[in-house]
Amino acid sequence: MRPDDLLRPTPDGLYCPPGDFHIDPVKPVARALVTHGHADHARPGNEAVLATRQTLEIMAIRYGDNFAGARQAAAFGETITINGVTVSFHPAGHVLGSAQIAVEKNGLRIVASGDYKRRADPTCAAFEPVPCDVFITEATFALPVFRHPEQRTEIRKLIASTRQFPERAHLVGAYALGKAQRVIRLLRDEGYDAPIYIHGALKKLCDYYASQGIDLGELRPATLERGNKGNFAGAVIVGPPSTFADRWARRFPDPVSCFASGWMQVRQRARQRGVELPLVISDHCDWDELTETIDDLAPSEVWVTHGREEALVRWCSLKGLPARPLHLVGYEDENED
Ligand SMILES: [Zn+2]
């Protein structure tokens, strides 16, 4: 069996012809296998969804209980057979519930890793290398210039700023699923034990993380009422980046605008967004993590998707490793990273 006969790119997403299922389809399909809950990978309206329990629960939080017809939870490592194709889910280290999906038939195994990262994240299970013939990797930060700093260094910058500017609110832009909870948890790990204020749009997912055993400490609603503006002096307020242009954000006392994203290592992007304190914290691999992962797995072929495919394809080719870009469409590299 050739790899293309087992899994192939289509306009609707990756499709497995013998199993008759899609992985992270961008349009509603009959049977979807979903790697994680970010909006560009997990969409509502599929007839049947197979995903980890946490991804299913996150989809229900985001889209409502009717996000799909039938649903089935896959435990990490469990093998499930669909029309003669064996599939299994393995931790991807990206956000809570995130999984790589291994697809296997006639001794050929392809791993679709979805979005993933290799460094420690106290809010989700660590990436697990799965030996495979074909490894499908993302390429969000697949350029040698992308090297993410230590997350602890970035968090300490934020804490130092709250001490340096005790009269100013610190508004931290962080994506609602994963990044926000990770930033909060990392603050706690660095000993920051003051209440952290959250925008209403983060509440359900923060509550969900807490229900899954990820202690986020005391969270309070970041609601401005007449006369309480002073309460936010020196405070850390976390909200989705999209809310920072709203009037909501401008009402806090002399806010320091912060943004937690891998893209913050591009100074121009930080400037364009008016970010005063960029925090380079990414839920994706940097260049070294991508290339080390491919070295670790030593697959016989690499398929590269959504991001800067060309540099990684070229890096593989120089090593004599067959690689190709998949040119899948519909996956964002900036909305939720
Ligand atoms: Zn993602």
mmCIF file of C-alpha atoms and ligand atoms in Angstrom:
data_model
loop_
_atom_site.group_PDB
_atom_site.id
_atom_site.type_symbol
_atom_site.label_atom_id
_atom_site.label_comp_id
_atom_site.label_asym_id
_atom_site.label_seq_id
_atom_site.Cartn_x
_atom_site.Cartn_y
_atom_site.Cartn_z
ATOM 1 C CA MET A 1 0.000 0.000 0.000
ATOM 2 C CA ARG A 2 1.337 3.427 -0.921
ATOM 3 C CA PRO A 3 1.001 6.209 1.664
ATOM 4 C CA ASP A 4 -1.313 8.165 -0.653
ATOM 5 C CA ASP A 5 -3.732 5.237 -0.689
ATOM 6 C CA LEU A 6 -4.023 5.436 3.100
ATOM 7 C CA LEU A 7 -4.191 9.193 3.621
ATOM 8 C CA ARG A 8 -4.312 12.019 1.138
ATOM 9 C CA PRO A 9 -4.878 15.772 1.124
ATOM 10 C CA THR A 10 -8.248 16.917 -0.238
ATOM 11 C CA PRO A 11 -9.947 20.335 -0.248
ATOM 12 C CA ASP A 12 -11.930 19.170 2.819
ATOM 13 C CA GLY A 13 -8.806 18.132 4.742
ATOM 14 C CA LEU A 14 -6.823 14.898 5.073
ATOM 15 C CA TYR A 15 -8.903 11.942 3.868
ATOM 16 C CA CYS A 16 -8.454 8.199 4.412
ATOM 17 C CA PRO A 17 -10.110 6.368 1.464
ATOM 18 C CA PRO A 18 -10.200 2.819 2.942
ATOM 19 C CA GLY A 19 -11.406 4.082 6.345
ATOM 20 C CA ASP A 20 -13.724 6.686 4.774
ATOM 21 C CA PHE A 21 -12.908 9.353 7.358
ATOM 22 C CA HIS A 22 -11.325 12.805 7.449
ATOM 23 C CA ILE A 23 -8.830 14.221 9.939
ATOM 24 C CA ASP A 24 -9.590 17.805 11.080
ATOM 25 C CA PRO A 25 -11.934 18.462 8.136
ATOM 26 C CA VAL A 26 -12.489 22.102 7.252
ATOM 27 C CA LYS A 27 -16.036 21.339 6.036
ATOM 28 C CA PRO A 28 -18.674 19.125 7.661
ATOM 29 C CA VAL A 29 -18.172 15.448 6.729
ATOM 30 C CA ALA A 30 -19.681 12.061 7.590
ATOM 31 C CA ARG A 31 -16.885 10.969 9.934
ATOM 32 C CA ALA A 32 -14.289 13.317 11.402
ATOM 33 C CA LEU A 33 -11.274 12.475 13.546
ATOM 34 C CA VAL A 34 -10.285 15.649 15.397
ATOM 35 C CA THR A 35 -6.803 16.323 16.797
ATOM 36 C CA HIS A 36 -7.662 19.207 19.154
ATOM 37 C CA GLY A 37 -10.177 21.870 20.034
ATOM 38 C CA HIS A 38 -8.777 24.939 18.238
ATOM 39 C CA ALA A 39 -11.366 26.402 15.905
ATOM 40 C CA ASP A 40 -9.465 25.752 12.678
ATOM 41 C CA HIS A 41 -9.092 22.020 13.489
ATOM 42 C CA ALA A 42 -12.346 21.300 15.338
ATOM 43 C CA ARG A 43 -15.420 22.527 13.506
ATOM 44 C CA PRO A 44 -19.073 21.895 14.249
ATOM 45 C CA GLY A 45 -21.538 20.086 11.988
ATOM 46 C CA ASN A 46 -19.920 16.689 11.361
ATOM 47 C CA GLU A 47 -22.162 13.624 11.428
ATOM 48 C CA ALA A 48 -19.740 11.666 13.632
ATOM 49 C CA VAL A 49 -16.678 12.786 15.578
ATOM 50 C CA LEU A 50 -13.922 10.682 17.117
ATOM 51 C CA ALA A 51 -11.576 12.611 19.423
ATOM 52 C CA THR A 52 -10.175 12.478 22.944
ATOM 53 C CA ARG A 53 -12.731 12.956 25.714
ATOM 54 C CA GLN A 54 -11.247 16.356 26.555
ATOM 55 C CA THR A 55 -11.384 17.536 22.945
ATOM 56 C CA LEU A 56 -15.032 16.424 22.719
ATOM 57 C CA GLU A 57 -15.812 18.295 25.945
ATOM 58 C CA ILE A 58 -13.994 21.403 24.715
ATOM 59 C CA MET A 59 -15.980 21.267 21.447
ATOM 60 C CA ALA A 60 -19.214 21.050 23.458
ATOM 61 C CA ILE A 61 -18.146 24.111 25.497
ATOM 62 C CA ARG A 62 -17.333 26.101 22.362
ATOM 63 C CA TYR A 63 -20.139 25.007 20.027
ATOM 64 C CA GLY A 64 -22.855 23.679 22.301
ATOM 65 C CA ASP A 65 -23.899 20.101 22.964
ATOM 66 C CA ASN A 66 -25.173 19.611 19.421
ATOM 67 C CA PHE A 67 -21.798 20.207 17.751
ATOM 68 C CA ALA A 68 -21.979 16.802 16.043
ATOM 69 C CA GLY A 69 -24.296 13.836 15.509
ATOM 70 C CA ALA A 70 -22.581 10.813 17.004
ATOM 71 C CA ARG A 71 -19.417 11.187 19.054
ATOM 72 C CA GLN A 72 -16.892 8.703 20.379
ATOM 73 C CA ALA A 73 -14.076 9.288 22.846
ATOM 74 C CA ALA A 74 -10.639 7.802 22.145
ATOM 75 C CA ALA A 75 -8.316 7.182 25.095
ATOM 76 C CA PHE A 76 -4.603 7.782 24.508
ATOM 77 C CA GLY A 77 -3.045 4.606 23.132
ATOM 78 C CA GLU A 78 -6.349 2.796 22.546
ATOM 79 C CA THR A 79 -6.640 1.194 19.106
ATOM 80 C CA ILE A 80 -9.903 1.633 17.223
ATOM 81 C CA THR A 81 -10.717 -0.013 13.913
ATOM 82 C CA ILE A 82 -12.670 1.912 11.285
ATOM 83 C CA ASN A 83 -13.518 -0.017 8.093
ATOM 84 C CA GLY A 84 -10.385 -2.126 8.469
ATOM 85 C CA VAL A 85 -8.087 0.831 9.259
ATOM 86 C CA THR A 86 -6.530 0.996 12.727
ATOM 87 C CA VAL A 87 -6.390 4.414 14.356
ATOM 88 C CA SER A 88 -4.977 5.521 17.705
ATOM 89 C CA PHE A 89 -4.572 8.840 19.511
ATOM 90 C CA HIS A 90 -1.346 9.971 21.227
ATOM 91 C CA PRO A 91 -0.510 13.140 23.202
ATOM 92 C CA ALA A 92 0.625 16.119 21.098
ATOM 93 C CA GLY A 93 1.607 18.507 23.910
ATOM 94 C CA HIS A 94 -0.246 21.398 22.234
ATOM 95 C CA VAL A 95 -3.311 22.139 24.433
ATOM 96 C CA LEU A 96 -5.460 20.126 26.844
ATOM 97 C CA GLY A 97 -6.775 17.015 25.072
ATOM 98 C CA SER A 98 -4.625 17.542 21.966
ATOM 99 C CA ALA A 99 -3.625 14.403 20.094
ATOM 100 C CA GLN A 100 -1.628 13.082 17.201
ATOM 101 C CA ILE A 101 -3.557 10.531 15.198
ATOM 102 C CA ALA A 102 -1.834 7.355 13.975
ATOM 103 C CA VAL A 103 -3.486 5.666 10.987
ATOM 104 C CA GLU A 104 -2.383 2.144 10.090
ATOM 105 C CA LYS A 105 -3.196 -0.519 7.516
ATOM 106 C CA ASN A 106 -1.237 -3.443 6.043
ATOM 107 C CA GLY A 107 1.857 -2.562 8.072
ATOM 108 C CA LEU A 108 1.968 1.067 6.894
ATOM 109 C CA ARG A 109 1.625 3.702 9.607
ATOM 110 C CA ILE A 110 1.102 7.426 9.071
ATOM 111 C CA VAL A 111 1.039 9.829 12.003
ATOM 112 C CA ALA A 112 -0.872 13.092 11.570
ATOM 113 C CA SER A 113 0.473 15.188 14.406
ATOM 114 C CA GLY A 114 -1.933 18.130 14.121
ATOM 115 C CA ASP A 115 -0.417 21.036 16.055
ATOM 116 C CA TYR A 116 2.259 20.031 18.549
ATOM 117 C CA LYS A 117 5.151 21.203 20.660
ATOM 118 C CA ARG A 118 7.960 19.470 22.534
ATOM 119 C CA ARG A 119 8.643 21.687 25.516
ATOM 120 C CA ALA A 120 7.099 21.287 28.919
ATOM 121 C CA ASP A 121 3.574 22.592 29.375
ATOM 122 C CA PRO A 122 2.022 22.144 32.828
ATOM 123 C CA THR A 123 -1.489 22.243 31.336
ATOM 124 C CA CYS A 124 -1.411 19.197 29.048
ATOM 125 C CA ALA A 125 0.146 15.780 28.473
ATOM 126 C CA ALA A 126 3.606 15.858 26.869
ATOM 127 C CA PHE A 127 4.141 14.993 23.191
ATOM 128 C CA GLU A 128 4.773 11.300 22.723
ATOM 129 C CA PRO A 129 6.958 10.239 19.774
ATOM 130 C CA VAL A 130 5.145 7.556 17.744
ATOM 131 C CA PRO A 131 7.316 5.532 15.345
ATOM 132 C CA CYS A 132 5.882 5.750 11.848
ATOM 133 C CA ASP A 133 6.593 5.409 8.138
ATOM 134 C CA VAL A 134 5.175 8.814 7.249
ATOM 135 C CA PHE A 135 5.167 11.725 9.688
ATOM 136 C CA ILE A 136 2.863 14.648 8.961
ATOM 137 C CA THR A 137 4.139 17.758 10.665
ATOM 138 C CA GLU A 138 2.904 21.310 11.020
ATOM 139 C CA ALA A 139 5.271 24.092 9.999
ATOM 140 C CA THR A 140 3.972 27.177 11.799
ATOM 141 C CA PHE A 141 7.446 28.313 12.883
ATOM 142 C CA ALA A 142 9.455 26.318 10.353
ATOM 143 C CA LEU A 143 12.227 28.778 9.657
ATOM 144 C CA PRO A 144 15.673 28.615 11.273
ATOM 145 C CA VAL A 145 15.169 32.159 12.646
ATOM 146 C CA PHE A 146 12.386 30.915 14.925
ATOM 147 C CA ARG A 147 13.813 29.854 18.262
ATOM 148 C CA HIS A 148 11.480 30.180 21.218
ATOM 149 C CA PRO A 149 13.120 31.374 24.453
ATOM 150 C CA GLU A 150 12.588 29.689 27.829
ATOM 151 C CA GLN A 151 8.966 30.223 28.899
ATOM 152 C CA ARG A 152 10.116 30.912 32.464
ATOM 153 C CA THR A 153 12.188 33.896 31.274
ATOM 154 C CA GLU A 154 9.157 35.370 29.544
ATOM 155 C CA ILE A 155 6.894 34.904 32.574
ATOM 156 C CA ARG A 156 9.503 36.476 34.854
ATOM 157 C CA LYS A 157 9.541 39.555 32.573
ATOM 158 C CA LEU A 158 5.809 39.925 33.160
ATOM 159 C CA ILE A 159 6.133 39.553 36.927
ATOM 160 C CA ALA A 160 9.047 42.039 36.988
ATOM 161 C CA SER A 161 6.948 44.540 35.055
ATOM 162 C CA THR A 162 4.079 44.324 37.561
ATOM 163 C CA ARG A 163 6.604 45.200 40.280
ATOM 164 C CA GLN A 164 8.207 47.971 38.256
ATOM 165 C CA PHE A 165 4.844 49.556 37.397
ATOM 166 C CA PRO A 166 2.606 48.830 40.407
ATOM 167 C CA GLU A 167 0.158 51.562 39.376
ATOM 168 C CA ARG A 168 -0.466 50.113 35.892
ATOM 169 C CA ALA A 169 -2.742 47.239 34.882
ATOM 170 C CA HIS A 170 -1.032 44.492 32.862
ATOM 171 C CA LEU A 171 -3.290 43.335 30.056
ATOM 172 C CA VAL A 172 -2.103 39.985 28.708
ATOM 173 C CA GLY A 173 -3.497 38.895 25.349
ATOM 174 C CA ALA A 174 -3.654 35.084 25.211
ATOM 175 C CA TYR A 175 -5.775 32.723 23.105
ATOM 176 C CA ALA A 176 -8.801 31.389 24.934
ATOM 177 C CA LEU A 177 -7.958 27.687 24.589
ATOM 178 C CA GLY A 178 -4.582 26.661 25.918
ATOM 179 C CA LYS A 179 -2.446 29.780 25.923
ATOM 180 C CA ALA A 180 -4.501 31.655 28.524
ATOM 181 C CA GLN A 181 -4.489 28.733 30.972
ATOM 182 C CA ARG A 182 -0.811 28.027 30.331
ATOM 183 C CA VAL A 183 0.184 31.645 31.040
ATOM 184 C CA ILE A 184 -1.858 31.613 34.259
ATOM 185 C CA ARG A 185 -0.393 28.284 35.378
ATOM 186 C CA LEU A 186 3.166 29.444 34.562
ATOM 187 C CA LEU A 187 2.597 32.601 36.625
ATOM 188 C CA ARG A 188 1.609 30.365 39.562
ATOM 189 C CA ASP A 189 4.679 28.188 39.020
ATOM 190 C CA GLU A 190 6.827 31.325 39.323
ATOM 191 C CA GLY A 191 5.217 32.131 42.663
ATOM 192 C CA TYR A 192 2.713 34.766 41.498
ATOM 193 C CA ASP A 193 -0.164 34.131 43.910
ATOM 194 C CA ALA A 194 -2.267 37.317 43.633
ATOM 195 C CA PRO A 195 -5.731 36.955 42.107
ATOM 196 C CA ILE A 196 -5.590 36.973 38.287
ATOM 197 C CA TYR A 197 -8.405 38.745 36.464
ATOM 198 C CA ILE A 198 -9.895 37.137 33.367
ATOM 199 C CA HIS A 199 -12.109 38.421 30.572
ATOM 200 C CA GLY A 200 -15.554 36.772 30.515
ATOM 201 C CA ALA A 201 -14.712 34.975 27.253
ATOM 202 C CA LEU A 202 -12.134 32.861 29.110
ATOM 203 C CA LYS A 203 -14.287 31.785 32.023
ATOM 204 C CA LYS A 204 -15.764 28.517 30.735
ATOM 205 C CA LEU A 205 -12.454 27.171 29.454
ATOM 206 C CA CYS A 206 -10.581 28.205 32.618
ATOM 207 C CA ASP A 207 -13.290 26.484 34.693
ATOM 208 C CA TYR A 208 -12.945 23.417 32.475
ATOM 209 C CA TYR A 209 -9.158 23.272 32.905
ATOM 210 C CA ALA A 210 -9.625 23.569 36.683
ATOM 211 C CA SER A 211 -12.160 20.706 36.558
ATOM 212 C CA GLN A 212 -9.494 18.589 34.837
ATOM 213 C CA GLY A 213 -7.091 19.081 37.733
ATOM 214 C CA ILE A 214 -5.117 22.072 36.421
ATOM 215 C CA ASP A 215 -5.000 24.447 39.368
ATOM 216 C CA LEU A 216 -5.105 28.042 38.092
ATOM 217 C CA GLY A 217 -5.268 29.684 41.531
ATOM 218 C CA GLU A 218 -7.743 32.452 42.304
ATOM 219 C CA LEU A 219 -9.360 33.876 39.175
ATOM 220 C CA ARG A 220 -11.678 36.885 39.278
ATOM 221 C CA PRO A 221 -13.806 38.471 36.569
ATOM 222 C CA ALA A 222 -12.116 41.490 34.994
ATOM 223 C CA THR A 223 -15.247 43.570 35.241
ATOM 224 C CA LEU A 224 -14.885 47.299 35.555
ATOM 225 C CA GLU A 225 -17.526 48.950 37.646
ATOM 226 C CA ARG A 226 -17.807 52.521 38.751
ATOM 227 C CA GLY A 227 -15.198 53.252 41.357
ATOM 228 C CA ASN A 228 -13.178 50.008 41.212
ATOM 229 C CA LYS A 229 -10.614 51.080 38.606
ATOM 230 C CA GLY A 230 -7.962 51.349 41.317
ATOM 231 C CA ASN A 231 -8.373 47.616 42.100
ATOM 232 C CA PHE A 232 -6.613 46.802 38.853
ATOM 233 C CA ALA A 233 -3.440 48.798 39.585
ATOM 234 C CA GLY A 234 -0.541 46.370 39.223
ATOM 235 C CA ALA A 235 -2.928 43.501 38.468
ATOM 236 C CA VAL A 236 -2.577 40.901 35.723
ATOM 237 C CA ILE A 237 -5.627 40.744 33.459
ATOM 238 C CA VAL A 238 -5.816 37.990 30.838
ATOM 239 C CA GLY A 239 -8.106 38.229 27.826
ATOM 240 C CA PRO A 240 -8.378 37.050 24.222
ATOM 241 C CA PRO A 241 -6.231 39.295 21.996
ATOM 242 C CA SER A 242 -9.285 40.374 19.988
ATOM 243 C CA THR A 243 -10.753 42.183 23.004
ATOM 244 C CA PHE A 244 -7.753 44.446 23.433
ATOM 245 C CA ALA A 245 -8.934 46.928 20.848
ATOM 246 C CA ASP A 246 -12.275 47.237 22.677
ATOM 247 C CA ARG A 247 -13.291 49.999 25.010
ATOM 248 C CA TRP A 248 -13.168 47.352 27.742
ATOM 249 C CA ALA A 249 -9.365 47.338 27.605
ATOM 250 C CA ARG A 250 -8.897 51.089 27.527
ATOM 251 C CA ARG A 251 -10.724 51.615 30.779
ATOM 252 C CA PHE A 252 -8.083 49.926 32.918
ATOM 253 C CA PRO A 253 -5.520 52.187 34.621
ATOM 254 C CA ASP A 254 -2.698 53.101 32.203
ATOM 255 C CA PRO A 255 -2.528 49.520 30.856
ATOM 256 C CA VAL A 256 0.697 47.796 29.823
ATOM 257 C CA SER A 257 -0.242 45.865 26.690
ATOM 258 C CA CYS A 258 1.279 42.352 26.706
ATOM 259 C CA PHE A 259 0.759 39.527 24.216
ATOM 260 C CA ALA A 260 1.748 35.882 24.698
ATOM 261 C CA SER A 261 2.485 34.385 21.292
ATOM 262 C CA GLY A 262 5.286 32.745 19.366
ATOM 263 C CA TRP A 263 4.874 35.545 16.848
ATOM 264 C CA MET A 264 6.093 38.054 19.384
ATOM 265 C CA GLN A 265 9.668 37.276 18.431
ATOM 266 C CA VAL A 266 8.936 39.208 15.251
ATOM 267 C CA ARG A 267 9.373 42.775 16.481
ATOM 268 C CA GLN A 268 7.378 44.223 13.643
ATOM 269 C CA ARG A 269 4.314 42.165 14.622
ATOM 270 C CA ALA A 270 4.568 43.361 18.209
ATOM 271 C CA ARG A 271 4.848 46.965 17.039
ATOM 272 C CA GLN A 272 1.912 46.644 14.646
ATOM 273 C CA ARG A 273 -0.272 45.415 17.486
ATOM 274 C CA GLY A 274 0.926 48.137 19.828
ATOM 275 C CA VAL A 275 2.347 45.554 22.225
ATOM 276 C CA GLU A 276 4.525 47.111 24.904
ATOM 277 C CA LEU A 277 5.622 43.847 26.540
ATOM 278 C CA PRO A 278 5.875 40.955 24.042
ATOM 279 C CA LEU A 279 5.931 37.498 25.674
ATOM 280 C CA VAL A 280 7.345 34.835 23.355
ATOM 281 C CA ILE A 281 5.337 31.829 24.517
ATOM 282 C CA SER A 282 4.260 29.428 21.804
ATOM 283 C CA ASP A 283 2.134 26.301 21.658
ATOM 284 C CA HIS A 284 3.947 25.252 18.482
ATOM 285 C CA CYS A 285 7.402 23.830 17.843
ATOM 286 C CA ASP A 286 10.212 26.170 16.941
ATOM 287 C CA TRP A 287 12.720 25.239 14.226
ATOM 288 C CA ASP A 288 14.890 23.140 16.548
ATOM 289 C CA GLU A 289 11.922 21.220 17.951
ATOM 290 C CA LEU A 290 10.626 20.471 14.449
ATOM 291 C CA THR A 291 13.933 19.206 13.127
ATOM 292 C CA GLU A 292 14.767 17.287 16.319
ATOM 293 C CA THR A 293 11.373 15.579 16.169
ATOM 294 C CA ILE A 294 11.978 14.451 12.602
ATOM 295 C CA ASP A 295 15.463 13.241 13.607
ATOM 296 C CA ASP A 296 13.998 11.351 16.614
ATOM 297 C CA LEU A 297 11.256 9.651 14.612
ATOM 298 C CA ALA A 298 13.397 8.917 11.547
ATOM 299 C CA PRO A 299 10.361 8.272 9.320
ATOM 300 C CA SER A 300 10.890 7.201 5.719
ATOM 301 C CA GLU A 301 8.870 10.190 4.510
ATOM 302 C CA VAL A 302 7.707 13.579 5.829
ATOM 303 C CA TRP A 303 4.637 15.520 4.779
ATOM 304 C CA VAL A 304 4.532 19.162 5.776
ATOM 305 C CA THR A 305 1.422 21.203 6.275
ATOM 306 C CA HIS A 306 0.067 24.611 7.277
ATOM 307 C CA GLY A 307 2.806 27.150 7.760
ATOM 308 C CA ARG A 308 6.181 27.747 6.193
ATOM 309 C CA GLU A 309 6.428 24.378 4.417
ATOM 310 C CA GLU A 310 9.255 25.093 2.015
ATOM 311 C CA ALA A 311 12.166 25.478 4.448
ATOM 312 C CA LEU A 312 11.333 22.250 6.271
ATOM 313 C CA VAL A 313 10.842 20.333 3.023
ATOM 314 C CA ARG A 314 14.226 21.594 1.874
ATOM 315 C CA TRP A 315 15.868 20.657 5.188
ATOM 316 C CA CYS A 316 14.523 17.092 4.780
ATOM 317 C CA SER A 317 15.621 16.906 1.153
ATOM 318 C CA LEU A 318 19.164 17.937 2.075
ATOM 319 C CA LYS A 319 19.246 14.980 4.468
ATOM 320 C CA GLY A 320 18.033 12.648 1.735
ATOM 321 C CA LEU A 321 14.643 12.286 3.412
ATOM 322 C CA PRO A 322 11.702 12.397 0.991
ATOM 323 C CA ALA A 323 9.389 15.263 1.943
ATOM 324 C CA ARG A 324 6.568 17.192 0.381
ATOM 325 C CA PRO A 325 4.256 20.063 1.216
ATOM 326 C CA LEU A 326 0.580 19.098 1.421
ATOM 327 C CA HIS A 327 -0.825 22.573 0.723
ATOM 328 C CA LEU A 328 -3.845 21.988 2.927
ATOM 329 C CA VAL A 329 -6.030 25.047 3.169
ATOM 330 C CA GLY A 330 -8.178 26.362 5.984
ATOM 331 C CA TYR A 331 -5.716 26.153 8.868
ATOM 332 C CA GLU A 332 -4.713 29.435 10.406
ATOM 333 C CA ASP A 333 -1.305 30.056 11.814
ATOM 334 C CA GLU A 334 -2.164 33.194 13.650
ATOM 335 C CA ASN A 335 -5.645 33.002 15.102
ATOM 336 C CA GLU A 336 -4.791 30.541 17.808
ATOM 337 C CA ASP A 337 -1.141 29.833 18.261
HETATM 338 ZN ZN ZN B 1 -3.890 24.467 17.537
#
